[in-house]
XYZ file of C-alpha atoms in Angstrom:
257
model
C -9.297 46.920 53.972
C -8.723 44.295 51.397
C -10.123 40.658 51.866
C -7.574 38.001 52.231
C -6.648 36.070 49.114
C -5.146 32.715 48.834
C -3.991 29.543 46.656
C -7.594 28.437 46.841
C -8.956 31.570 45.790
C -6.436 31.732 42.719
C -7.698 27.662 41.493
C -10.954 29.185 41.955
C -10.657 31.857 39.367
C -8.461 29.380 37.170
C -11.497 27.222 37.246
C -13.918 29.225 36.662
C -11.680 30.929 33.619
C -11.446 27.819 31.952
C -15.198 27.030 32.022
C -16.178 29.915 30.709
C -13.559 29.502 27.920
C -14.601 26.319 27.022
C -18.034 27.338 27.321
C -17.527 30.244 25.404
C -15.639 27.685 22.518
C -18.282 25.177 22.375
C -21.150 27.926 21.627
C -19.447 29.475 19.189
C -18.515 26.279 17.169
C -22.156 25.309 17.478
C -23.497 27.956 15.831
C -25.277 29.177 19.684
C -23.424 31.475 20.773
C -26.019 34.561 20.172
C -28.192 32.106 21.957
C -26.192 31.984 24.595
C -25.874 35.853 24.275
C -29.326 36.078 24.735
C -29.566 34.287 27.923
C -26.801 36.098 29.470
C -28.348 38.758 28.619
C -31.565 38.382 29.725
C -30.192 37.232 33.033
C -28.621 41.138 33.487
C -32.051 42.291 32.870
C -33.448 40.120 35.333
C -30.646 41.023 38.020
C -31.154 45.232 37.208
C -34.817 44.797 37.587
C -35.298 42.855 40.624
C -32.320 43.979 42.355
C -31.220 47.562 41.493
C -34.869 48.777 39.892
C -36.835 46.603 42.069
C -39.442 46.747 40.325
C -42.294 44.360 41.771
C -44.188 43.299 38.960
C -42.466 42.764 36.022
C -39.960 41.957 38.479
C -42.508 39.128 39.861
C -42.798 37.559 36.179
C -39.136 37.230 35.444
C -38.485 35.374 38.685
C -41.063 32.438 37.784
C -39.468 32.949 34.181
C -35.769 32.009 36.148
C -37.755 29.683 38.165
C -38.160 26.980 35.101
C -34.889 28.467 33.569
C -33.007 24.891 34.101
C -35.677 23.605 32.220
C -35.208 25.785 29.322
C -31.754 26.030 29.113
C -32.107 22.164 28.726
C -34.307 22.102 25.861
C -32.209 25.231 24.307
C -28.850 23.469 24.767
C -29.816 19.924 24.968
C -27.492 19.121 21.502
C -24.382 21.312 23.319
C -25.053 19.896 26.662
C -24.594 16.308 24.978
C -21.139 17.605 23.207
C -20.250 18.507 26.810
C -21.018 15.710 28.666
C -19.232 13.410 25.948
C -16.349 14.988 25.992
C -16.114 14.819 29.146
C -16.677 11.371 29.892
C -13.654 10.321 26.763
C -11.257 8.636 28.040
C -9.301 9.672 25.393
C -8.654 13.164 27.081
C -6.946 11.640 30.080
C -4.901 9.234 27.985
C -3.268 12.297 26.169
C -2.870 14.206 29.534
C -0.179 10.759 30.848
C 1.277 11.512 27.093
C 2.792 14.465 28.261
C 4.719 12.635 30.277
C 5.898 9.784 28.379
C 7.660 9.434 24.774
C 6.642 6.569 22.662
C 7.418 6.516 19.076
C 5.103 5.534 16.647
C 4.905 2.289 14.912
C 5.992 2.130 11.512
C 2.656 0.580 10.049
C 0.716 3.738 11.356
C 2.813 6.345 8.800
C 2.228 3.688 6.063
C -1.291 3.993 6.925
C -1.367 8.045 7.321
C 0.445 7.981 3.215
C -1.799 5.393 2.174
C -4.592 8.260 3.504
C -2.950 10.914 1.576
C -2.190 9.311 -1.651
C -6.103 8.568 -2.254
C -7.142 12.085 -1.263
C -4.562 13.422 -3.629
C -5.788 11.503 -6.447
C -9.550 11.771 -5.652
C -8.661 15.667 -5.573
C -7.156 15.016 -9.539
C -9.972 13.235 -10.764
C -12.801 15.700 -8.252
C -14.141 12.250 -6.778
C -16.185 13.153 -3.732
C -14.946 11.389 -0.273
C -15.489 11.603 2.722
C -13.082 10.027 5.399
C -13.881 9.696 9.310
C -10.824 8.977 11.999
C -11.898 7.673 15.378
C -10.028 8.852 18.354
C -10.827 8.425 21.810
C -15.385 8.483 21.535
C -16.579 5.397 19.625
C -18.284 5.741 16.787
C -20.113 2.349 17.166
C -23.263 4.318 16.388
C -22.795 5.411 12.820
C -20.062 1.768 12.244
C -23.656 0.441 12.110
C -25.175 2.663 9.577
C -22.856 1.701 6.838
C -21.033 -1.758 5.425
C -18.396 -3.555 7.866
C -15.172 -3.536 5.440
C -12.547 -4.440 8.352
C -9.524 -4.209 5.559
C -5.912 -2.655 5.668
C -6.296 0.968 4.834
C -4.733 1.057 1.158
C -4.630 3.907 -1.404
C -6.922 1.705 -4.302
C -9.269 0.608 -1.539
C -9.941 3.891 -0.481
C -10.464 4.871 -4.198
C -12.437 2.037 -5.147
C -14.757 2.778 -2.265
C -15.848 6.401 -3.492
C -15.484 5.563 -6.905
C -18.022 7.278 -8.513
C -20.340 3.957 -9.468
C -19.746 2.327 -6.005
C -22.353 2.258 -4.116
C -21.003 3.069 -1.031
C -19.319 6.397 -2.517
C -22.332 8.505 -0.902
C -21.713 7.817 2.424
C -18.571 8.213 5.057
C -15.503 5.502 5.181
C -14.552 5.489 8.867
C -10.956 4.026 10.031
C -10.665 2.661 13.506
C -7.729 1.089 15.128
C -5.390 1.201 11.865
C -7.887 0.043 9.902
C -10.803 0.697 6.980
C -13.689 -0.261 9.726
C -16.986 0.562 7.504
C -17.817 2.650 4.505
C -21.313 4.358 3.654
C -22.240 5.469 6.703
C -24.336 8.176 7.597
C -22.935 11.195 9.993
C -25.186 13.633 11.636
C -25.061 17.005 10.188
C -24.208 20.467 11.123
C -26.637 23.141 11.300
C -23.695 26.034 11.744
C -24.850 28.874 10.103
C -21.240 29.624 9.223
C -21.120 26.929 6.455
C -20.380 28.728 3.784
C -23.528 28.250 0.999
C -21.381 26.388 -1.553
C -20.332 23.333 0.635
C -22.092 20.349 0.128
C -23.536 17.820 2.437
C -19.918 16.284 2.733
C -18.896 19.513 4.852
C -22.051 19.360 6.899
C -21.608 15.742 7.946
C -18.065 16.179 8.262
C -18.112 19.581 10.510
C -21.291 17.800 12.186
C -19.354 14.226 13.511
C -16.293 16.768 14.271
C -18.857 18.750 16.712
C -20.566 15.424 18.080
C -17.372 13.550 18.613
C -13.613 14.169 18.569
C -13.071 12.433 15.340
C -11.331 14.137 12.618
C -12.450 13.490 9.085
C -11.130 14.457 5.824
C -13.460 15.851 2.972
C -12.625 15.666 -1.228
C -15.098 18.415 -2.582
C -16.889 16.510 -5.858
C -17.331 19.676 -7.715
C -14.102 21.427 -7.026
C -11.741 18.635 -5.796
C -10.898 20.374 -2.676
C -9.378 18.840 0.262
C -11.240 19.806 3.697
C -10.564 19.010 7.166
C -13.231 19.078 10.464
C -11.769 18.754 13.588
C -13.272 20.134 16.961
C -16.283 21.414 14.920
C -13.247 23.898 12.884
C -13.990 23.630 8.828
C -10.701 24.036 7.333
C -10.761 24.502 3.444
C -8.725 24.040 0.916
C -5.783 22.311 2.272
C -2.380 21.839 0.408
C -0.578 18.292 0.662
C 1.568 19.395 2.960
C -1.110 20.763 5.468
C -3.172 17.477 5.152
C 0.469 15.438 5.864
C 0.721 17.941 9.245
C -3.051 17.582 9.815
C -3.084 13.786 9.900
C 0.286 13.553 11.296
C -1.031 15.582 14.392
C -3.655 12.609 14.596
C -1.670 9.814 13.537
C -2.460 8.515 17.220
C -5.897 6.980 16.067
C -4.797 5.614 12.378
C-alpha cells in the first residue's frame, strides 16, 4: 500500500534538494568538502553500529561523540557557517529575485565605467603590472574599505594605472569600487586556503578567490609575472581570460559598477 503523497511533500523534497546542493557547492568551493565527507561518513558508521549492529559499547562512545557533535561541527565549519549565514542575510539576493520581474536599462555612465575597467586591465596585462580589483555587490565591504586609503574618485583608466603602478605605494594592496566609483585602494582581503590553488598563483589569487568566498564581490586579478587576467567570483578562480570574456564577465556584473 503506498503512503499518500502531496504538494507539501513535493516542496519538501525541493527543499531539502536545494540545501543539500548548496551545501554540497559551498564545501566544495571551500576547500571542505572531504571534511564534510568525513562527517557524513562517520555519521553512517554511527547509524550501522548503534542501530543495525547494535553494538553496546563502542556503540555507547559514539553516541556521547554525536552528543557534542553541534559543537564540533561549529568549530569545523565555523569559516563556512559564516559564508552561509552572510549570504543569507544579503539583501542583495532578494533585490535580484524582483529583477526578474522588471526591465530597467542601465545607465550610460555604468558601461563607461565597466570600459574604463577594461582598458587598465588590458594595459596592466601589456606592461605585466600586478592589480588587483574588488567590485562590491550586495555585502558591504566596509571592513576591508578601512584597511586601505579612501580615494572616492571616478573610476578612470590612468587612475586605475597610476594606482598599481609599480612605485605606488598602494600597488600591493586591493582597489575596491563601490557605487560607480574608485572607493579605496591598498586594502587588505582575507585569503583563501583552497587547496586547489594552483602552486604558481600568487597572493593576488588567494586574496582574490578568498573575498570571492567571504563575500559576493567579484574582483579582477592582473598576474605580475605573467600578465594574466583572472577573475574570482563565488569562490570560482577563472584564469586566463581573453578581452572579450572579461567584457562578458563584468558586463554580467555591471549592476554594482
Amino acid at each position: 500500500m503506498f503512503l499518500p503523497f502531496g504538494v507539501k511533500d513535493a516542496i519538501d523534497i525541493f527543499l531539502v534538494a536545494v540545501f543539500l546542493y548548496y551545501v554540497y557547492r559551498l564545501m566544495k568551493m571551500s576547500g571542505a568538502f572531504n571534511l564534510f565527507v568525513g562527517v557524513l561518513t562517520f555519521l553512517g558508521i554511527w547509524v550501522i553500529i548503534t542501530q543495525v549492529l547494535e553494538l553496546p559499547l563502542i556503540g555507547s562512545i559514539l553516541d556521547k561523540v554525536v552528543g557534542v557533535g553541534a559543537i564540533i561541527l561549529v568549530i569545523l565549519f565555523q569559516d563556512e557557517i559564516r559564508r552561509f549565514l552572510v549570504t543569507i542575510g544579503s539583501h542583495q539576493r532578494w533585490r535580484s529575485f524582483v529583477r526578474i520581474f522588471s526591465i530597467k536599462k542601465a545607465p550610460e555612465r555604468k558601461k563607461t565605467d565597466m570600459t574604463a575597467v577594461i582598458l587598465a586591465c588590458l594595459n596592466m596585462s601589456k606592461t605585466k603590472t600586478g592589480a588587483l580589483i574588488v567590485i562590491e555587490n550586495g555585502i558591504s565591504l566596509e571592513a576591508y574599505k578601512r584597511t586601505g586609503e579612501k580615494i572616492n574618485a571616478e573610476i578612470k583608466t590612468r587612475l586605475i594605472e597610476n594606482i598599481f603602478f609599480k612605485n605606488s605605494p598602494l600597488h600591493d594592496g586591493a582597489m575596491i569600487i563601490a557605487h560607480g566609483r574608485i572607493d579605496s585602494a591598498g586594502c587588505v582581503l582575507p585569503l583563501s586556503h583552497s587547496s586547489n590553488i594552483p602552486k604558481e598563483l600568487g597572493l593576488r589569487h588567494r586574496a582574490a578567490l578568498g573575498i570571492s568566498q567571504e563575500t559576493d564581490a567579484k574582483a579582477i586579478i592582473v598576474s605580475e609575472e605573467t600578465g594574466k587576467i583572472s577573475t574570482a567570483y563565488q569562490g570560482c578562480l577563472n584564469i586566463g581570460l581573453t578581452p572579450e570574456r572579461l567584457e562578458q564577465f563584468l558586463a554580467y556584473t555591471n549592476n554594482s559598477i
